[in-house]
Coordinates of C-alpha atoms and ligand atoms in Angstrom, one line a residue:
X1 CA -22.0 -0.8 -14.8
X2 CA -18.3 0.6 -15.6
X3 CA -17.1 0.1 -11.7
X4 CA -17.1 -3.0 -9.6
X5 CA -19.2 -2.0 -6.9
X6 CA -16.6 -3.3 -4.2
X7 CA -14.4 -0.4 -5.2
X8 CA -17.2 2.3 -3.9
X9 CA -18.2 2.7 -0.2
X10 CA -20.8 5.6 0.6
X11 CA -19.6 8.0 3.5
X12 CA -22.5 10.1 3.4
X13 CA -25.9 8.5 2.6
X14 CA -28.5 10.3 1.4
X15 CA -30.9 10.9 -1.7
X16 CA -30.6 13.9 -4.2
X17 CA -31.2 13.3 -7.6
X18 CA -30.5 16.3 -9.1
X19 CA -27.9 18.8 -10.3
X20 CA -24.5 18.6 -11.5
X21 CA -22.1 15.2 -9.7
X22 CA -18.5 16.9 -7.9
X23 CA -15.6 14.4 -8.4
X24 CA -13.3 15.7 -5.9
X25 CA -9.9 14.7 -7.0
X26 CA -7.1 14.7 -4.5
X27 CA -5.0 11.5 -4.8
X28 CA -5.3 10.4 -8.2
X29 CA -4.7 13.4 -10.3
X30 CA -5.5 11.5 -14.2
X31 CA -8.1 11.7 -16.2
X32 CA -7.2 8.3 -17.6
X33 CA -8.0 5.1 -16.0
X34 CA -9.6 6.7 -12.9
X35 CA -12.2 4.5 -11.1
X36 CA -13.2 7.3 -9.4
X37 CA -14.1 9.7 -12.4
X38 CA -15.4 6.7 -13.9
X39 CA -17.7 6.0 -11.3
X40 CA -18.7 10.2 -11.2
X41 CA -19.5 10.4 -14.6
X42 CA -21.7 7.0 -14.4
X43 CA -23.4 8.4 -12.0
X44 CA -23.7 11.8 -13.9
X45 CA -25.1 9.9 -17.1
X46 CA -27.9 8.4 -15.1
X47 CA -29.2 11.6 -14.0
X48 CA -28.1 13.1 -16.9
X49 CA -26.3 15.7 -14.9
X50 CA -23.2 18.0 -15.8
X51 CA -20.1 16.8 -14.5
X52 CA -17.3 18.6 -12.9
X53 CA -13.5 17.4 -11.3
X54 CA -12.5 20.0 -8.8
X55 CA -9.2 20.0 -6.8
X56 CA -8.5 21.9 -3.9
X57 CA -5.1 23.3 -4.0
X58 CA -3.6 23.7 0.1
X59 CA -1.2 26.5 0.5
X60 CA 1.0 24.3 2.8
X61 CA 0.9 20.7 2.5
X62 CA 3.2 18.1 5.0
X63 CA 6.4 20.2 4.7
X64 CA 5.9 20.3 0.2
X65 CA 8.7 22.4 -1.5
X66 CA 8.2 23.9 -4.1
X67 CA 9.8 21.2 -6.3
X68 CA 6.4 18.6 -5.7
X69 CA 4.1 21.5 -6.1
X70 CA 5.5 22.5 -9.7
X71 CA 5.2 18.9 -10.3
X72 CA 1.9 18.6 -9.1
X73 CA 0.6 21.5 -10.8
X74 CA 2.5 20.7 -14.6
X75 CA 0.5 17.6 -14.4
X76 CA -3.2 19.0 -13.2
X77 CA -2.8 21.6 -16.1
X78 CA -2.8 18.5 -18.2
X79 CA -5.6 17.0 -16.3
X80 CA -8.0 20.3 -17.2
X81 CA -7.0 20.3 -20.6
X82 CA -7.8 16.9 -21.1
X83 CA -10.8 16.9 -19.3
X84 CA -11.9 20.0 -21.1
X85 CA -11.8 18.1 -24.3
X86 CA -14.6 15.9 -23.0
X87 CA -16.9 18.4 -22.0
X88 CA -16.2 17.8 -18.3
X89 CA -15.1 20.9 -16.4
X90 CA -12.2 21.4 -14.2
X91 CA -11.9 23.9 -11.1
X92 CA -8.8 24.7 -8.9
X93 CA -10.3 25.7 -5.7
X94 CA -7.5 27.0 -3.4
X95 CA -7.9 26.8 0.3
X96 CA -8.7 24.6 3.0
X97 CA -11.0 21.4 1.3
X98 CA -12.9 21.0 4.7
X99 CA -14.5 24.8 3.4
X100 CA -14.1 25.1 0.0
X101 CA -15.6 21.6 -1.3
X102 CA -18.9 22.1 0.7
X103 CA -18.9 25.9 -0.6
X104 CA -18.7 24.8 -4.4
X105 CA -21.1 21.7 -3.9
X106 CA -23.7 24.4 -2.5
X107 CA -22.8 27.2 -4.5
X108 CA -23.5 24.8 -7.9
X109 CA -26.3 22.9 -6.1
X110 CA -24.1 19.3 -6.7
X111 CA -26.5 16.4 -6.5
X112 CA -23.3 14.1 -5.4
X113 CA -19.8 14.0 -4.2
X114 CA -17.4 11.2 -5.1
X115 CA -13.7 11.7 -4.1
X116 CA -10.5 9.4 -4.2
X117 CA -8.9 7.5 -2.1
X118 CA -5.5 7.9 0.9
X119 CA -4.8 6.3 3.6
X120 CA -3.4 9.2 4.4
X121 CA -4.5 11.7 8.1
X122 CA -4.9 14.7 6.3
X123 CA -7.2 13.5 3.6
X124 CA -9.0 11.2 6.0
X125 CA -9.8 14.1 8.5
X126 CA -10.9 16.8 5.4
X127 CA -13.2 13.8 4.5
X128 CA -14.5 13.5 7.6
X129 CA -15.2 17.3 7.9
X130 CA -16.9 17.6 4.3
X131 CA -18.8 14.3 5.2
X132 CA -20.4 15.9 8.2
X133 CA -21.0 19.4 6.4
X134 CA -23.1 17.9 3.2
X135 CA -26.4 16.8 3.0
X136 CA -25.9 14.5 -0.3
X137 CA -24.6 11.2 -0.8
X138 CA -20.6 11.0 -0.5
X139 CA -18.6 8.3 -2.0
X140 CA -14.9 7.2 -1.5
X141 CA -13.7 5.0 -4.6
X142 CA -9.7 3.5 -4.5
X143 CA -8.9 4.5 -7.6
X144 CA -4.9 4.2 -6.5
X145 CA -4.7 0.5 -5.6
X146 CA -5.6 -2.4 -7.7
X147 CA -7.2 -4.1 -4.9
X148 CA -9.5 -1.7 -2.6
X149 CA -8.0 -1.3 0.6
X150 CA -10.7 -1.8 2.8
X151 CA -11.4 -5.4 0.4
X152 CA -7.7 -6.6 0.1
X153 CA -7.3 -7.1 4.1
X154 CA -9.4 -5.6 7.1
X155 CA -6.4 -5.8 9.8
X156 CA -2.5 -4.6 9.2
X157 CA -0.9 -7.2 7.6
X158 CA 2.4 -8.7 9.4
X159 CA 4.1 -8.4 6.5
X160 CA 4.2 -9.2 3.0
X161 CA 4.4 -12.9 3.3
X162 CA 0.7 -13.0 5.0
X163 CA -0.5 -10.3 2.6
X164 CA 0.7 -11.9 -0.7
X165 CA -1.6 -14.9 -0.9
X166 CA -4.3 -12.5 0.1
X167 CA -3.5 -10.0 -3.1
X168 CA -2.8 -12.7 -5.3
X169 CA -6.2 -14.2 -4.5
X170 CA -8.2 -10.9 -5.3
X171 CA -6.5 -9.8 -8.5
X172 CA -8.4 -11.6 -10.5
X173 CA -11.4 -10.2 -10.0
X174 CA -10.0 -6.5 -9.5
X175 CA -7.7 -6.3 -13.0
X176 CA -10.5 -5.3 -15.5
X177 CA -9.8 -3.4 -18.3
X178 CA -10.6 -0.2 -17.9
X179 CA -13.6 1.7 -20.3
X180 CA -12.7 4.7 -21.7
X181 CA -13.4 8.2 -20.3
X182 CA -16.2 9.5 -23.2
X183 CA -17.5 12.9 -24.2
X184 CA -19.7 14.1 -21.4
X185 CA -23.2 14.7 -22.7
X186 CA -24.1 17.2 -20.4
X187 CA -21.7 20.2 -20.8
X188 CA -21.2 22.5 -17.6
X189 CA -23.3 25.6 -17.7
X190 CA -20.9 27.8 -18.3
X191 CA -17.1 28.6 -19.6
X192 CA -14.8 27.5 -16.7
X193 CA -11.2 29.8 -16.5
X194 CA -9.0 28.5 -13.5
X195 CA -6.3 31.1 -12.3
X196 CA -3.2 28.9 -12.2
X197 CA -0.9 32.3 -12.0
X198 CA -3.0 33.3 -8.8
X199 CA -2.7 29.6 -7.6
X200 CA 1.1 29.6 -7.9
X201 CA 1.6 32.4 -5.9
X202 CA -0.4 31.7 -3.1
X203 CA 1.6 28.5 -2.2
X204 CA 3.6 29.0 0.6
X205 CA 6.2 26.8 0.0
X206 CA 9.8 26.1 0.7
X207 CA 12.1 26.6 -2.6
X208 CA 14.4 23.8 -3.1
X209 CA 16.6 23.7 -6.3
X210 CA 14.4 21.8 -9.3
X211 CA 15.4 18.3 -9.9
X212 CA 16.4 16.9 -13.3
X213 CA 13.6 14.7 -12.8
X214 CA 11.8 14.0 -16.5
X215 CA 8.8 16.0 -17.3
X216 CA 5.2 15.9 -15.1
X217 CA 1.7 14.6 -16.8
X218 CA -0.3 11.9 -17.9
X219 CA 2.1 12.0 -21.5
X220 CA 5.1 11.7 -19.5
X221 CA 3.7 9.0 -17.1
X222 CA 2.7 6.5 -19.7
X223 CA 5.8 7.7 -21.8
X224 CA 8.3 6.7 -19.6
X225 CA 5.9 3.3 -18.4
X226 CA 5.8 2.2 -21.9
X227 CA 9.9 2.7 -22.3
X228 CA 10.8 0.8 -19.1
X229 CA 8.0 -2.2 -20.3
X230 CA 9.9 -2.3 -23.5
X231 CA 12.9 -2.0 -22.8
X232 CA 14.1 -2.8 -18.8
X233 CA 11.4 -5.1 -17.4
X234 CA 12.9 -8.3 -18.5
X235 CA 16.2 -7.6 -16.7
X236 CA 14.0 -5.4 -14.0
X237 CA 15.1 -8.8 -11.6
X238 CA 19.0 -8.9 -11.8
X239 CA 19.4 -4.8 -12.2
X240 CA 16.6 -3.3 -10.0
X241 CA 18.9 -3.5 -6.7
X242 CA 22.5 -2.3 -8.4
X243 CA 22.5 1.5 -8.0
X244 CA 25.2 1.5 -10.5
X245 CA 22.9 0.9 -13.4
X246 CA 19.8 2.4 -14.5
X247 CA 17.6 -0.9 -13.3
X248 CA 14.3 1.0 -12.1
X249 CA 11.3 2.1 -13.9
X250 CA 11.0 5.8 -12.3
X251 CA 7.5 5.3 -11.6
X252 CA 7.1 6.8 -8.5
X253 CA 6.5 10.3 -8.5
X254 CA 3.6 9.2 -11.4
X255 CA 2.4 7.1 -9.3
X256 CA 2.6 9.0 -5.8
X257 CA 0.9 11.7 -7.8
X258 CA -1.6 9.7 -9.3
X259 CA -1.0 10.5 -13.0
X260 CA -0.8 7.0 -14.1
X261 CA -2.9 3.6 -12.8
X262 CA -1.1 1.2 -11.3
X263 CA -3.3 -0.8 -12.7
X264 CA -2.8 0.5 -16.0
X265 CA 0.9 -0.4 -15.8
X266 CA 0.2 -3.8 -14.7
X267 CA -1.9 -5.2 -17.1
X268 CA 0.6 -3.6 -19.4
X269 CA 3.7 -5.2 -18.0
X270 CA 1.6 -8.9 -17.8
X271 CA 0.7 -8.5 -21.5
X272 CA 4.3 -8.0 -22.5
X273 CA 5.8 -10.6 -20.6
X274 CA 4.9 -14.1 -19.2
X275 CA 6.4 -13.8 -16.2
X276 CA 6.8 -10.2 -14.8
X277 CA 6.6 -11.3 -10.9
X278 CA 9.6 -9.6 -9.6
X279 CA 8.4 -6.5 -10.8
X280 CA 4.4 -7.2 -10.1
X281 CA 5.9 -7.8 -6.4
X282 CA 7.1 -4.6 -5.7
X283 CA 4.3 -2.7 -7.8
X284 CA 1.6 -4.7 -6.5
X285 CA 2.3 -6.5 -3.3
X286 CA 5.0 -4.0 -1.6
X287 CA 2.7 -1.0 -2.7
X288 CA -0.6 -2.0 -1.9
X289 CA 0.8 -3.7 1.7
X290 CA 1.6 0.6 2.4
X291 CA -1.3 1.6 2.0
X292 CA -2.5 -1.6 4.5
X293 CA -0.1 -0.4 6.9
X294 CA -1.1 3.4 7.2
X295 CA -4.7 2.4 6.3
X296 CA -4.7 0.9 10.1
X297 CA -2.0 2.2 11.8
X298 CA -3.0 5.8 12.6
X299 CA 0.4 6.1 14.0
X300 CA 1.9 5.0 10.5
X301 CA 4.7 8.1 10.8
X302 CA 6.1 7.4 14.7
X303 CA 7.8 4.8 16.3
X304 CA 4.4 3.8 17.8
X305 CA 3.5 2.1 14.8
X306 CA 7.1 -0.2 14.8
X307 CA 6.3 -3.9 16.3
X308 CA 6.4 -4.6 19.8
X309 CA 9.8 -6.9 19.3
X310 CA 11.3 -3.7 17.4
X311 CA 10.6 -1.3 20.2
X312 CA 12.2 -3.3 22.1
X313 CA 15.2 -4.0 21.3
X314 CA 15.4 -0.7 20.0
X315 CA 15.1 0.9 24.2
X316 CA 17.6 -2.0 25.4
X317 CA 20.4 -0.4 22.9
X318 CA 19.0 3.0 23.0
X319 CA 22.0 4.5 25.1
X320 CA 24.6 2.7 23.1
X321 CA 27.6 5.0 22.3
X322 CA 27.4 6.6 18.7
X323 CA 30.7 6.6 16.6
X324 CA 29.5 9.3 14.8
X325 CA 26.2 11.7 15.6
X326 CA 25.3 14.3 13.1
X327 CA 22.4 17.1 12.7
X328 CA 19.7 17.4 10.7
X329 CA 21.4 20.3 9.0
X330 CA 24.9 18.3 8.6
X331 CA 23.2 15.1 7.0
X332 CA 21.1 17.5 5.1
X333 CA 24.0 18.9 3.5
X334 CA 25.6 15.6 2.8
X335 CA 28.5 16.4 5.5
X336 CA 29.1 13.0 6.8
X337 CA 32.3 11.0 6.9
X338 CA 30.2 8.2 4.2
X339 CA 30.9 9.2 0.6
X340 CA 28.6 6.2 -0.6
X341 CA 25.4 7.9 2.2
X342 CA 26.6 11.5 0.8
X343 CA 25.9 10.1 -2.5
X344 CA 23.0 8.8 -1.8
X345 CA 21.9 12.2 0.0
X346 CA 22.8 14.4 -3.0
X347 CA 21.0 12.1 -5.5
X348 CA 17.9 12.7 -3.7
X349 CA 18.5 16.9 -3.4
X350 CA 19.4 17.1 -7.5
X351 CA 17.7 14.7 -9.0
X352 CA 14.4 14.3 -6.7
X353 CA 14.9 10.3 -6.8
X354 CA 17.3 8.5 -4.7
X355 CA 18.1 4.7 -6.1
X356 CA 15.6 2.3 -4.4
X357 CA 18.0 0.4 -2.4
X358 CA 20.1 3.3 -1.5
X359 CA 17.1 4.5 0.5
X360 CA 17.5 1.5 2.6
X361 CA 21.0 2.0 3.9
X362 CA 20.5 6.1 3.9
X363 CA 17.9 5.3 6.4
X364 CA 19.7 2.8 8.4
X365 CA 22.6 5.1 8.4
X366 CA 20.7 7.7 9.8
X367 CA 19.9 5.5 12.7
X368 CA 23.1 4.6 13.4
X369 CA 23.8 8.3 13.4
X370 CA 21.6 10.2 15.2
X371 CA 20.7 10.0 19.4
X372 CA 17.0 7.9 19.1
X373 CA 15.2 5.9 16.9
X374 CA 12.5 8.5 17.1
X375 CA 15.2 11.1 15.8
X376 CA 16.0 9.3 13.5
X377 CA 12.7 8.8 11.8
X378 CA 11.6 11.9 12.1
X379 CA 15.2 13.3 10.6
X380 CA 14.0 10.7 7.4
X381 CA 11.0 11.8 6.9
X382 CA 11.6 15.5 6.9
X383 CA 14.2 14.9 4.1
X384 CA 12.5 12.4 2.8
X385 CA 9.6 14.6 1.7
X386 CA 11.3 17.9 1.7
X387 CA 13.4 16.5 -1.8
X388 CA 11.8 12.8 -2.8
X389 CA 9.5 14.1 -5.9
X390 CA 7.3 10.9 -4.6
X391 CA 7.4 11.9 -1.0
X392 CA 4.4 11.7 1.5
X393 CA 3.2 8.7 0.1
X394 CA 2.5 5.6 2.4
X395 CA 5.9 3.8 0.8
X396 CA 7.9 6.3 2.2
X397 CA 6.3 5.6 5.7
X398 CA 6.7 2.3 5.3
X399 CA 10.1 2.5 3.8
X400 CA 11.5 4.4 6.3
X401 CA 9.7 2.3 9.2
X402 CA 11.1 -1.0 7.9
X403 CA 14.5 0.5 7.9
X404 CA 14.4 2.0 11.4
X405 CA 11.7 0.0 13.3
X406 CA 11.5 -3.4 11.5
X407 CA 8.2 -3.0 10.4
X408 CA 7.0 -5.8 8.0
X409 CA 10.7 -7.8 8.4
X410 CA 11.9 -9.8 11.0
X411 CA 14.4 -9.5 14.1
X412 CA 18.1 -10.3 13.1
X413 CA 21.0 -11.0 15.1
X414 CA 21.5 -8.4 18.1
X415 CA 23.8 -5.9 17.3
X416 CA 25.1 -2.4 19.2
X417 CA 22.2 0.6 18.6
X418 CA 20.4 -1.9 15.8
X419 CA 19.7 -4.0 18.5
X420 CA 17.9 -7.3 16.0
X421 CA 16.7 -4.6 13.4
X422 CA 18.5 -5.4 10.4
X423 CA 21.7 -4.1 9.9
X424 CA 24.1 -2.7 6.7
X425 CA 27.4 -1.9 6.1
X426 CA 29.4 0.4 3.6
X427 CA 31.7 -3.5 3.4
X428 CA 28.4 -5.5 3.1
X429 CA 26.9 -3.2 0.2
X430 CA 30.1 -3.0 -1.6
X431 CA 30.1 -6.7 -2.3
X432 CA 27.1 -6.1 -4.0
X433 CA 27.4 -3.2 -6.7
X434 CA 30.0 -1.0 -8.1
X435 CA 30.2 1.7 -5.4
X436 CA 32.8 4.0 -6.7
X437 CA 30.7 3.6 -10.4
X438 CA 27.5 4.8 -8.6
X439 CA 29.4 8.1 -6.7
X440 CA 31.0 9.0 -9.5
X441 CA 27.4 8.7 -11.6
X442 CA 26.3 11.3 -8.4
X443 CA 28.9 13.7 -9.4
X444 CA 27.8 13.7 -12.5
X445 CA 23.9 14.8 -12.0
X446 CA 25.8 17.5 -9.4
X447 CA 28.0 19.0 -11.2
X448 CA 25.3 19.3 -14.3
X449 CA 23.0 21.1 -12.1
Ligands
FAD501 P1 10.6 0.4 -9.2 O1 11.6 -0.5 -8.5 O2 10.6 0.5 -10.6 O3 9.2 -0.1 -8.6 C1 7.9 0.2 -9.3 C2 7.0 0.7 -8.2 O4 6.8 -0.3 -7.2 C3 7.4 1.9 -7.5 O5 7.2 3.1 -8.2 C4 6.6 1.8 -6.2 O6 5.3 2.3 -6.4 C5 6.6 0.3 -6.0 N1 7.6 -0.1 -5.0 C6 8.9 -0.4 -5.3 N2 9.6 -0.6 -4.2 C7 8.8 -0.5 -3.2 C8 8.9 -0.7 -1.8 N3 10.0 -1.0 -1.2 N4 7.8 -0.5 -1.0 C9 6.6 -0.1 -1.6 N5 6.4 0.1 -2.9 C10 7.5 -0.1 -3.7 N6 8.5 5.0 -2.3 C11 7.7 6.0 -2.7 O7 6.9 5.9 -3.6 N7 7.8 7.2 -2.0 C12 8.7 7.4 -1.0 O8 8.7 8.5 -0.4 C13 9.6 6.3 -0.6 N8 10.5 6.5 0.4 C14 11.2 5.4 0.7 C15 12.1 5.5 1.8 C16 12.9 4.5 2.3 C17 13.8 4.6 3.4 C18 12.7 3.2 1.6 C19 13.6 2.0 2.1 C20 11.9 3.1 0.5 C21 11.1 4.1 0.1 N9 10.2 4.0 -1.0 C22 9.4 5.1 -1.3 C23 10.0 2.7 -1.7 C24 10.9 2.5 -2.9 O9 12.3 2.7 -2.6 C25 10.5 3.4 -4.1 O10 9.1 3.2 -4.4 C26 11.2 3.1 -5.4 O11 12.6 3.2 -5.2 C27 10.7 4.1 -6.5 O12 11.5 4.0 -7.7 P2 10.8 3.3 -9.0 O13 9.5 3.8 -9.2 O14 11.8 3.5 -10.0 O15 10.7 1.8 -8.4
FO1_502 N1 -3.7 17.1 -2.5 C1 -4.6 18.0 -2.5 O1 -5.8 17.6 -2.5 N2 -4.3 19.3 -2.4 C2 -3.0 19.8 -2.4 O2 -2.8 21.0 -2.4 C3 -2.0 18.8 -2.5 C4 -0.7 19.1 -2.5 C5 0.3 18.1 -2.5 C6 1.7 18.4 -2.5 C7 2.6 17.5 -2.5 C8 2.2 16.1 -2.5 O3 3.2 15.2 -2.5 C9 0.9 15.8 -2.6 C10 -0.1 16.8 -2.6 N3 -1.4 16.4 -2.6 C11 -2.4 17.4 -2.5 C12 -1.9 15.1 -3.0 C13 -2.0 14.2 -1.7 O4 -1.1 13.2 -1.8 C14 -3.4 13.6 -1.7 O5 -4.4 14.6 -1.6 C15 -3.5 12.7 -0.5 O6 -4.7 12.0 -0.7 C16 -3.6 13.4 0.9 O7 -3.3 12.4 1.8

């Protein structure tokens, strides 16, 4: 048995022993340490069955630009060539998943579906409508966290203080070493050619300017994993919140994109150093408490979903007078009166990554700056997504909830529009990093671009 059996659940229960197992891939888009391909092709080898990875491209996907999608797509080319070189086959379906999937399962008489896991509404609601239009057993397997959702808590967490002792007692058991992905024994029946040109142009994207981001791909993911283990993990703890240096490991659009474990960087990050906590925190902990949060919070992207407290004192201050109130369009185009927030703005639109603790104060800036809370988040999450290469991922609902509505911190003193959500300053962050160094760094990737 390759898979602990804890990270499987069956939505669809039924028998059907033969013909070819469907690993529908949506989330977790590697070929390489993939509990849910592994658990496909076990289940392929015991019926000695072909095996085949399909993913359904959308046309339109939660406000994408074309930016993510070139991403997306760089790195599934990968994905079929390296799949191809095991004998498993790769399709690109394009469409809606809710048709397409059970069209291909009956069209190559599948004898079982296994997809990936999200938190996520969208892919929740196309599982539920391919669950209810198969007749053959459907499983879910978390291939994304390290600890299975569903397993690492079954309520939303407070925060990560009640959820760490909870991780840190399951990790044992959940960091295995992964097997590796062997030659299928089965080949598909026939010669599979994907149209990627056809895919490309039926995307109906927004075009956005391409980021300098590094490359897309499995390569690329555990290229740039191995570099940051080797060479910026041990100072990960005193650089990781100074936007002024280069403190990060620029995981993040791998990882929102599935083209690297997190498991895989773990293990590699506790092999190479005896104590790796600070980073294990936010990869493990911070990570895996999103995916908590949207797992059982339905409303994980409105300001239903901040805590009671938070709504609060949010209403008491809601007709506080603004100092300044900008558009969507003006904050969009870095036009605000904040050079350090406009910085932190254009990072995000040319380079497709905006510094992990500048995301905090953009946020809370754009609180401070717009007429509601509810504004607000919605003005985050739009730009958020529209430019972040790892956009529409739970840390990003999360992110932008703890900065506008508290979630998973605690009330601070009361302040005007803040009310007791925590508050920052342009003063306060000064003290703590070379601003001017980190603008003029900005100007840099701009004018390059
Ligand atoms: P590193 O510091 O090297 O961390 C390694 C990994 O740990 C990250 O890739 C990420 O998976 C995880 N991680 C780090 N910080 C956090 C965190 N605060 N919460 C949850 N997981 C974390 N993250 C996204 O992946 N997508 C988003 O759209 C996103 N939007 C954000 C918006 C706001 C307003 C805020 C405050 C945070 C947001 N984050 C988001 C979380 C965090 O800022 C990024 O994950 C991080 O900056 C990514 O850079 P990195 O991979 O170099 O991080
Ligand atoms: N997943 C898909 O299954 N099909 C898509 O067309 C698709 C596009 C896409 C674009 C941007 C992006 O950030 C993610 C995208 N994803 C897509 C992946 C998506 O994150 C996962 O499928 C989630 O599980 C859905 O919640």
């Amino acid at each position: 048995m390759f898979v602990n059996p804890k990270r499987i659940r069956a939505l669809v229960r039924k028998e059907k022993a033969k013909g070819p197992v469907v690993y529908w891939m949506g989330r977790d888009q590697r070929a390489r340490d993939n509990w849910a391909l592994l658990h496909a092709k076990e289940l392929a080898e015991k019926n000695d069955s072909p095996l085949a990875v399909v993913f359904c491209l959308v046309p339109r996907f939660l406000g994408a630009t074309s930016r993510q999608y070139r991403f997306m797509l760089q790195g599934l080319k990968e994905v079929e060539r390296n799949l191809r070189a095991l004998d498993i086959a790769f399709f690109l379906l394009q469409g809606d998943p809710g048709r397409e999937i059970p069209t291909f399962l009956g069209d190559n008489h599948a004898s079982s579906l296994v997809c990936d896991f999200s938190p996520l509404r969208q892919s929740r609601i196309w599982k539920e409508v391919v669950a209810g239009k198969i007749e053959l057993p459907f499983y879910e397997v978390d291939a994304h966290n390290i600890v299975p959702c569903w397993i690492a808590s079954p309520k939303a967490e407070w925060a990560a203080y009640s959820f760490r002792p909870k991780i840190h007692r399951l990790l044992p058991e959940f960091m295995d070493e992964f097997p590796p992905l062997k030659r299928h024994h089965v080949p598909w029946k026939d010669d599979v050619q994907n149209d990627w040109r056809s895919a490309e142009c039926g995307i109906e994207a927004d075009t956005v300017p391409e980021s300098n981001f590094n490359r897309s791909g499995e390569v690329a993911a555990a290229k740039q994993s191995l570099d940051f283990i080797e060479n910026k993990l041990s100072r990960y703890e005193s650089s990781r919140n100074d936007p002024s240096q280069d403190g990060q490991s620029h995981l993040s659009p791998y990882l929102h994109f599935g083209q690297i474990s997190a498991q895989r960087v773990a293990l590699q990050a506790f092999a190479s150093m005896k104590d790796a906590s600070a980073f294990l925190e936010e990869l493990i902990v911070r990570r895996e408490l999103s995916d908590n949060f949207c797992y059982y919070n339905p409303d994980y992207d409105s300001s239903q979903a901040f805590p009671k407290w938070a709504r609060e004192t949010l209403e008491k201050h809601a007709k506080d007078r603004r100092e300044y109130l900008y558009t969507a369009e003006e904050l969009e185009r870095a036009r605000t009166h904040d050079d350090l927030w406009n910085a932190a703005q254009n990072e995000m639109v040319y380079k497709g990554k905006m510094h992990g603790y500048m995301r905090m104060y953009w946020a809370k800036k754009i609180l401070e700056w717009t007429r509601s809370p509810d504004e607000a988040q919605q003005i985050a999450i739009y730009l958020n997504d529209r430019y972040e290469l790892d956009g529409r991922d739970p840390n990003g609902y999360v992110g932008i909830a703890w900065s506008i509505g508290g979630v998973h911190d605690r009330a601070w003193k009361e302040r005007s529009i803040f009310g007791k959500v925590r508050y920052m300053s342009y003063k306060g962050v000064s003290r703590r990093f070379d601003v001017e160094a980190y603008i003029n760094s900005i100007k840099n990737i701009k004018d390059l671009t």
